[in-house]
Amino acid sequence: MGDDPQHIKKVAASSYDYDNDSRWANYWNNILIPPHMASRPDVVRHYKQKFYQRYIDPEFEVEPFSSATSARSARSSPASPPEQNQSANSGGQTQAPERRPSSSQRASAPTGSLRLDRNSVPFLINAWVVVMAIMAMFPFSPWGLSDRAYRFTLAGTGLSCSYSIYSQYGRPRAWNLQAIQLWLQSLIATKDFIYLLYCFVFVSSPMAIKFALVPVLCRSLELVAKYLRRNFSSANLYRKYLEDSCLWIDTNTATLNILSSNSEIVLGFLVIILLFTRQRNIVQGVMYWQLLKLMYHAPNTASYHRNAWAKIGMHANPYIHRYAPFLRTPIAYLQRWFQH
């Protein structure tokens, strides 16, 4: 056993200092596991070995948790006859209940080995959003399929944002006005809540504005690329087909955020233009410009939106002062409303 490479790797994994590795805390917090199992040493040891395999030594072979559980129950089985004898001496009434927990543990061992990571659910939803957005924006898609893909894209993004908000902020402490107000104040400036409102504004409209999918697609691409790079960096299919694209997306998030902010602002002017057509939607226009105002002040989106608005003002103000000076007063009023 001393010459077995896997035994040496197992000893190294057991002696690794997990407490001083910040990645272990994030890894452990992202595992969905019942509280009564999280305190079991064998469960903690199993996931420490999986962490060691993913981040330290990919060649380390981790024993499946189901076999580890069965081995533990096999080791504990010799101790059961004395317990049964003791129960038999006391009347034999507890012999049947002693057997039922062991059988239930063996039945639940395979399901205990199937752990769903908290980040995998948003990844699947965002991957679905990317596919639906491409189908909706593809110019040769049938109208019915394109319209449904448009709705599915916005609904999927809203579901992803809702799941992220629930994972990070949970529910209000109490279902009264004050508790709900405090809960909303803690998340109203977050990017997930902003995009949840964004999806609600456009999914409730009868008209499908395909240009509205550009910010949604950029958000989903960024999240999918980060998940793939973090969890599939050693997979052959990822290295062959997706590594370069994911690397470019992950290193150019600022470019995607600039594209998203510019698209959101252009979309605001498009909504105003639609007010002069038969497909006008005044409620949608008011709601979306209130959302643009929120994006202008929210910490996660303020820098990109303010830079975009500054560039628009730099190019548009000279023409307004020269050819339409009567617009300066209403534009100044709108700027004061937008900036406060």
Short mmCIF file of C-alpha atoms in Angstrom, two decimals:
data_model
loop_
_atom_site.label_atom_id
_atom_site.label_comp_id
_atom_site.label_asym_id
_atom_site.label_seq_id
_atom_site.Cartn_x
_atom_site.Cartn_y
_atom_site.Cartn_z
CA MET A 1 0.00 0.00 0.00
CA GLY A 2 2.88 2.35 0.63
CA ASP A 3 3.91 2.16 -3.03
CA ASP A 4 0.38 2.62 -4.36
CA PRO A 5 0.21 6.06 -6.08
CA GLN A 6 -3.49 6.47 -5.27
CA HIS A 7 -2.82 5.73 -1.61
CA ILE A 8 -0.13 8.40 -1.56
CA LYS A 9 -2.52 10.87 -3.24
CA LYS A 10 -5.22 10.00 -0.71
CA VAL A 11 -2.85 10.71 2.16
CA ALA A 12 -1.89 14.00 0.53
CA ALA A 13 -5.57 14.90 0.10
CA SER A 14 -6.26 14.12 3.75
CA SER A 15 -3.35 16.27 4.95
CA TYR A 16 -4.12 19.22 2.67
CA ASP A 17 -4.88 22.50 4.49
CA TYR A 18 -8.41 23.21 3.28
CA ASP A 19 -9.14 25.92 5.84
CA ASN A 20 -6.53 28.26 4.39
CA ASP A 21 -7.74 27.74 0.80
CA SER A 22 -10.47 30.26 -0.01
CA ARG A 23 -11.68 28.09 -2.86
CA TRP A 24 -12.76 25.38 -0.43
CA ALA A 25 -15.16 27.71 1.36
CA ASN A 26 -16.79 28.72 -1.92
CA TYR A 27 -16.90 25.10 -3.08
CA TRP A 28 -18.53 23.89 0.14
CA ASN A 29 -21.07 26.72 0.21
CA ASN A 30 -22.19 25.89 -3.34
CA ILE A 31 -23.09 22.28 -2.50
CA LEU A 32 -26.75 21.53 -1.86
CA ILE A 33 -26.69 19.08 1.02
CA PRO A 34 -29.10 18.47 3.92
CA PRO A 35 -27.92 19.91 7.26
CA HIS A 36 -27.94 16.54 8.99
CA MET A 37 -25.51 15.18 6.38
CA ALA A 38 -23.29 18.26 6.30
CA SER A 39 -22.13 17.49 9.84
CA ARG A 40 -21.09 13.92 9.07
CA PRO A 41 -17.30 13.50 8.86
CA ASP A 42 -17.50 10.99 5.99
CA VAL A 43 -19.53 13.42 3.88
CA VAL A 44 -17.10 16.28 4.54
CA ARG A 45 -14.16 14.00 3.77
CA HIS A 46 -15.74 12.87 0.50
CA TYR A 47 -16.27 16.42 -0.76
CA LYS A 48 -12.80 17.44 0.36
CA GLN A 49 -11.45 14.66 -1.83
CA LYS A 50 -13.59 15.85 -4.74
CA PHE A 51 -12.30 19.40 -4.18
CA TYR A 52 -8.72 18.09 -4.12
CA GLN A 53 -9.34 16.23 -7.37
CA ARG A 54 -10.80 19.27 -9.14
CA TYR A 55 -8.38 21.97 -8.03
CA ILE A 56 -5.19 20.25 -6.87
CA ASP A 57 -4.64 16.84 -8.49
CA PRO A 58 -6.98 15.82 -11.37
CA GLU A 59 -5.38 12.34 -11.45
CA PHE A 60 -6.56 11.59 -7.92
CA GLU A 61 -9.34 8.98 -8.00
CA VAL A 62 -12.19 9.65 -5.58
CA GLU A 63 -14.13 6.67 -4.33
CA PRO A 64 -17.88 6.97 -5.08
CA PHE A 65 -19.82 8.06 -2.07
CA SER A 66 -22.31 5.19 -2.34
CA SER A 67 -19.55 2.59 -1.99
CA ALA A 68 -18.09 4.54 0.92
CA THR A 69 -21.48 4.50 2.61
CA SER A 70 -21.94 0.77 2.06
CA ALA A 71 -18.44 0.12 3.36
CA ARG A 72 -19.26 2.12 6.47
CA SER A 73 -22.45 0.14 7.01
CA ALA A 74 -20.49 -3.09 6.46
CA ARG A 75 -17.95 -2.03 9.08
CA SER A 76 -20.71 -1.21 11.54
CA SER A 77 -22.58 -4.51 10.94
CA PRO A 78 -20.40 -6.66 13.30
CA ALA A 79 -21.46 -4.42 16.16
CA SER A 80 -25.12 -5.14 15.53
CA PRO A 81 -25.33 -8.69 16.99
CA PRO A 82 -24.49 -7.54 20.52
CA GLU A 83 -27.15 -4.85 20.21
CA GLN A 84 -29.64 -7.43 19.02
CA ASN A 85 -28.68 -9.77 21.87
CA GLN A 86 -29.06 -6.95 24.33
CA SER A 87 -32.45 -6.06 22.93
CA ALA A 88 -33.42 -9.73 22.99
CA ASN A 89 -32.49 -9.91 26.67
CA SER A 90 -34.63 -6.85 27.34
CA GLY A 91 -37.66 -8.28 25.64
CA GLY A 92 -36.84 -8.30 21.88
CA GLN A 93 -39.12 -5.39 21.09
CA THR A 94 -36.54 -3.14 19.42
CA GLN A 95 -35.09 -5.68 17.00
CA ALA A 96 -37.31 -4.72 14.04
CA PRO A 97 -36.77 -0.95 14.36
CA GLU A 98 -32.99 -1.59 14.39
CA ARG A 99 -33.23 -3.18 10.94
CA ARG A 100 -35.41 -0.54 9.32
CA PRO A 101 -32.95 2.40 9.66
CA SER A 102 -30.10 0.37 8.19
CA SER A 103 -32.20 -0.57 5.15
CA SER A 104 -33.33 3.02 4.68
CA GLN A 105 -29.73 4.21 4.87
CA ARG A 106 -28.71 1.72 2.19
CA ALA A 107 -31.63 2.83 0.02
CA SER A 108 -30.79 6.50 0.40
CA ALA A 109 -27.07 6.12 -0.26
CA PRO A 110 -27.30 6.26 -4.07
CA THR A 111 -29.47 9.41 -3.98
CA GLY A 112 -27.09 10.99 -1.48
CA SER A 113 -24.32 10.67 -4.03
CA LEU A 114 -26.22 12.80 -6.55
CA ARG A 115 -25.49 16.38 -5.52
CA LEU A 116 -26.89 19.34 -7.47
CA ASP A 117 -24.58 22.33 -7.43
CA ARG A 118 -26.28 25.67 -6.86
CA ASN A 119 -24.64 27.12 -9.95
CA SER A 120 -25.75 24.32 -12.26
CA VAL A 121 -29.42 25.36 -12.24
CA PRO A 122 -28.73 28.94 -13.45
CA PHE A 123 -26.24 27.50 -15.95
CA LEU A 124 -28.88 25.27 -17.53
CA ILE A 125 -31.37 28.13 -17.65
CA ASN A 126 -28.85 30.55 -19.15
CA ALA A 127 -27.75 27.96 -21.72
CA TRP A 128 -31.41 27.61 -22.67
CA VAL A 129 -31.64 31.42 -22.95
CA VAL A 130 -28.64 31.54 -25.30
CA VAL A 131 -30.18 28.93 -27.61
CA MET A 132 -33.60 30.60 -27.61
CA ALA A 133 -32.10 34.06 -28.21
CA ILE A 134 -30.14 32.82 -31.22
CA MET A 135 -33.28 31.18 -32.62
CA ALA A 136 -35.30 34.36 -32.06
CA MET A 137 -32.70 36.65 -33.67
CA PHE A 138 -31.93 34.34 -36.59
CA PRO A 139 -33.27 36.18 -39.67
CA PHE A 140 -34.57 33.08 -41.47
CA SER A 141 -36.54 31.58 -38.58
CA PRO A 142 -40.31 31.18 -39.13
CA TRP A 143 -42.32 33.97 -37.53
CA GLY A 144 -44.17 31.71 -35.10
CA LEU A 145 -41.00 29.95 -33.95
CA SER A 146 -39.12 33.24 -33.67
CA ASP A 147 -41.88 34.84 -31.60
CA ARG A 148 -42.05 31.89 -29.21
CA ALA A 149 -38.26 31.84 -28.87
CA TYR A 150 -38.42 35.57 -28.05
CA ARG A 151 -40.91 34.92 -25.23
CA PHE A 152 -38.96 31.91 -23.95
CA THR A 153 -35.74 33.96 -23.89
CA LEU A 154 -37.25 36.69 -21.72
CA ALA A 155 -39.05 34.18 -19.50
CA GLY A 156 -35.88 32.15 -19.04
CA THR A 157 -33.87 35.23 -18.12
CA GLY A 158 -36.54 36.26 -15.62
CA LEU A 159 -36.44 32.77 -14.10
CA SER A 160 -32.64 32.87 -13.87
CA CYS A 161 -32.72 36.29 -12.20
CA SER A 162 -35.42 35.16 -9.77
CA TYR A 163 -33.41 32.09 -8.80
CA SER A 164 -30.28 34.18 -8.28
CA ILE A 165 -32.17 36.71 -6.15
CA TYR A 166 -33.70 33.94 -4.03
CA SER A 167 -30.31 32.24 -3.60
CA GLN A 168 -28.59 35.43 -2.45
CA TYR A 169 -31.33 37.31 -0.57
CA GLY A 170 -33.92 34.67 0.25
CA ARG A 171 -37.44 35.77 1.15
CA PRO A 172 -38.63 38.68 3.27
CA ARG A 173 -38.39 37.97 6.98
CA ALA A 174 -42.10 38.63 7.37
CA TRP A 175 -44.97 39.20 4.96
CA ASN A 176 -45.78 42.74 6.03
CA LEU A 177 -45.19 46.04 4.30
CA GLN A 178 -42.14 47.07 6.34
CA ALA A 179 -40.30 43.75 5.92
CA ILE A 180 -41.02 43.62 2.18
CA GLN A 181 -39.84 47.22 1.81
CA LEU A 182 -36.55 46.47 3.57
CA TRP A 183 -36.10 43.34 1.44
CA LEU A 184 -36.69 45.28 -1.79
CA GLN A 185 -34.30 48.03 -0.73
CA SER A 186 -31.52 45.47 -0.34
CA LEU A 187 -31.86 44.13 -3.88
CA ILE A 188 -33.41 46.92 -5.97
CA ALA A 189 -30.04 48.12 -7.26
CA THR A 190 -28.69 44.66 -8.08
CA LYS A 191 -28.16 43.60 -11.66
CA ASP A 192 -30.40 40.54 -11.31
CA PHE A 193 -33.35 42.60 -10.12
CA ILE A 194 -32.84 45.15 -12.89
CA TYR A 195 -32.88 42.44 -15.55
CA LEU A 196 -35.91 40.85 -13.91
CA LEU A 197 -37.78 44.15 -14.39
CA TYR A 198 -36.31 44.42 -17.89
CA CYS A 199 -37.77 41.04 -18.86
CA PHE A 200 -41.13 41.91 -17.32
CA VAL A 201 -41.36 45.14 -19.35
CA PHE A 202 -40.89 43.37 -22.68
CA VAL A 203 -42.44 39.95 -22.09
CA SER A 204 -45.74 41.63 -21.16
CA SER A 205 -45.81 43.60 -24.42
CA PRO A 206 -47.74 42.10 -27.35
CA MET A 207 -45.10 43.34 -29.78
CA ALA A 208 -41.86 41.37 -30.05
CA ILE A 209 -38.89 43.77 -30.14
CA LYS A 210 -36.02 41.45 -31.10
CA PHE A 211 -33.45 44.16 -30.40
CA ALA A 212 -34.33 43.83 -26.69
CA LEU A 213 -32.64 40.40 -26.65
CA VAL A 214 -29.13 41.82 -27.12
CA PRO A 215 -28.53 42.70 -23.41
CA VAL A 216 -30.15 39.45 -22.32
CA LEU A 217 -27.93 37.44 -24.65
CA CYS A 218 -24.78 39.22 -23.43
CA ARG A 219 -25.67 38.49 -19.80
CA SER A 220 -26.34 34.80 -20.44
CA LEU A 221 -23.20 34.35 -22.54
CA GLU A 222 -21.09 35.83 -19.75
CA LEU A 223 -22.58 33.55 -17.08
CA VAL A 224 -22.41 30.42 -19.26
CA ALA A 225 -18.77 31.08 -20.20
CA LYS A 226 -17.75 31.57 -16.56
CA TYR A 227 -19.46 28.35 -15.51
CA LEU A 228 -17.89 26.33 -18.33
CA ARG A 229 -14.41 27.63 -17.59
CA ARG A 230 -14.78 26.90 -13.89
CA ASN A 231 -16.28 23.41 -14.14
CA PHE A 232 -15.32 21.93 -17.52
CA SER A 233 -11.78 23.19 -18.09
CA SER A 234 -10.44 19.62 -18.20
CA ALA A 235 -13.14 18.19 -20.52
CA ASN A 236 -12.02 17.26 -24.03
CA LEU A 237 -15.12 18.63 -25.75
CA TYR A 238 -14.70 21.94 -23.97
CA ARG A 239 -11.04 22.21 -24.91
CA LYS A 240 -11.75 21.33 -28.52
CA TYR A 241 -14.80 23.47 -29.28
CA LEU A 242 -15.53 26.00 -26.52
CA GLU A 243 -12.29 26.99 -24.80
CA ASP A 244 -11.35 29.88 -27.12
CA SER A 245 -14.87 31.33 -27.20
CA CYS A 246 -15.31 31.11 -23.44
CA LEU A 247 -11.88 32.63 -22.86
CA TRP A 248 -12.71 35.57 -25.14
CA ILE A 249 -16.06 36.16 -23.43
CA ASP A 250 -14.56 35.92 -19.96
CA THR A 251 -11.76 38.36 -20.78
CA ASN A 252 -14.02 40.85 -22.59
CA THR A 253 -16.84 41.28 -20.11
CA ALA A 254 -16.35 45.05 -20.23
CA THR A 255 -17.00 44.98 -23.98
CA LEU A 256 -20.18 42.99 -23.46
CA ASN A 257 -21.33 45.42 -20.74
CA ILE A 258 -20.69 48.38 -23.05
CA LEU A 259 -22.65 46.66 -25.81
CA SER A 260 -25.50 45.95 -23.38
CA SER A 261 -25.66 49.54 -22.09
CA ASN A 262 -25.60 51.00 -25.60
CA SER A 263 -28.32 48.59 -26.71
CA GLU A 264 -30.48 49.47 -23.70
CA ILE A 265 -30.21 53.19 -24.43
CA VAL A 266 -30.93 52.75 -28.15
CA LEU A 267 -33.89 50.62 -27.17
CA GLY A 268 -35.20 53.52 -25.07
CA PHE A 269 -35.25 55.78 -28.14
CA LEU A 270 -36.85 52.98 -30.16
CA VAL A 271 -39.65 52.74 -27.61
CA ILE A 272 -40.23 56.50 -27.99
CA ILE A 273 -40.40 56.16 -31.79
CA LEU A 274 -42.95 53.35 -31.43
CA LEU A 275 -45.22 55.75 -29.53
CA PHE A 276 -45.93 57.49 -32.85
CA THR A 277 -47.03 54.27 -34.56
CA ARG A 278 -50.08 52.03 -34.31
CA GLN A 279 -48.14 49.67 -32.07
CA ARG A 280 -47.70 52.29 -29.36
CA ASN A 281 -47.51 51.19 -25.75
CA ILE A 282 -47.43 54.15 -23.40
CA VAL A 283 -47.20 52.04 -20.24
CA GLN A 284 -44.23 50.15 -21.63
CA GLY A 285 -42.50 53.42 -22.58
CA VAL A 286 -42.94 54.94 -19.12
CA MET A 287 -41.83 51.76 -17.36
CA TYR A 288 -38.78 51.33 -19.53
CA TRP A 289 -37.56 54.90 -19.09
CA GLN A 290 -37.97 54.52 -15.33
CA LEU A 291 -35.83 51.38 -15.65
CA LEU A 292 -33.22 53.32 -17.66
CA LYS A 293 -33.14 55.87 -14.86
CA LEU A 294 -32.54 53.05 -12.37
CA MET A 295 -29.72 51.70 -14.57
CA TYR A 296 -28.19 55.19 -14.61
CA HIS A 297 -27.96 55.20 -10.79
CA ALA A 298 -27.43 51.49 -9.94
CA PRO A 299 -23.80 50.73 -8.95
CA ASN A 300 -23.46 47.73 -11.29
CA THR A 301 -24.61 49.57 -14.41
CA ALA A 302 -24.06 53.27 -13.64
CA SER A 303 -20.54 53.62 -15.07
CA TYR A 304 -21.44 52.10 -18.45
CA HIS A 305 -24.69 54.04 -18.81
CA ARG A 306 -23.19 57.36 -17.77
CA ASN A 307 -20.33 56.96 -20.24
CA ALA A 308 -22.80 56.12 -23.00
CA TRP A 309 -25.01 59.11 -22.19
CA ALA A 310 -21.94 61.38 -22.05
CA LYS A 311 -20.92 60.29 -25.56
CA ILE A 312 -24.45 60.86 -26.83
CA GLY A 313 -24.51 64.35 -25.34
CA MET A 314 -21.07 65.16 -26.75
CA HIS A 315 -22.21 64.33 -30.28
CA ALA A 316 -25.81 65.57 -30.10
CA ASN A 317 -25.51 68.86 -28.19
CA PRO A 318 -23.70 70.81 -30.95
CA TYR A 319 -26.44 69.94 -33.47
CA ILE A 320 -29.20 70.77 -30.97
CA HIS A 321 -27.69 74.19 -30.18
CA ARG A 322 -27.22 74.96 -33.86
CA TYR A 323 -30.39 73.60 -35.51
CA ALA A 324 -32.93 73.16 -32.69
CA PRO A 325 -32.26 75.60 -29.86
CA PHE A 326 -35.91 75.40 -28.76
CA LEU A 327 -35.21 71.86 -27.52
CA ARG A 328 -32.65 72.95 -24.96
CA THR A 329 -35.22 73.77 -22.26
CA PRO A 330 -37.17 70.47 -22.40
CA ILE A 331 -33.91 68.48 -22.70
CA ALA A 332 -32.51 70.26 -19.63
CA TYR A 333 -35.71 69.42 -17.73
CA LEU A 334 -35.45 65.76 -18.77
CA GLN A 335 -31.78 65.66 -17.73
CA ARG A 336 -32.63 66.96 -14.25
CA TRP A 337 -35.35 64.33 -13.89
CA PHE A 338 -33.06 61.58 -15.16
CA GLN A 339 -30.09 62.48 -12.95
CA HIS A 340 -32.02 62.89 -9.69
#
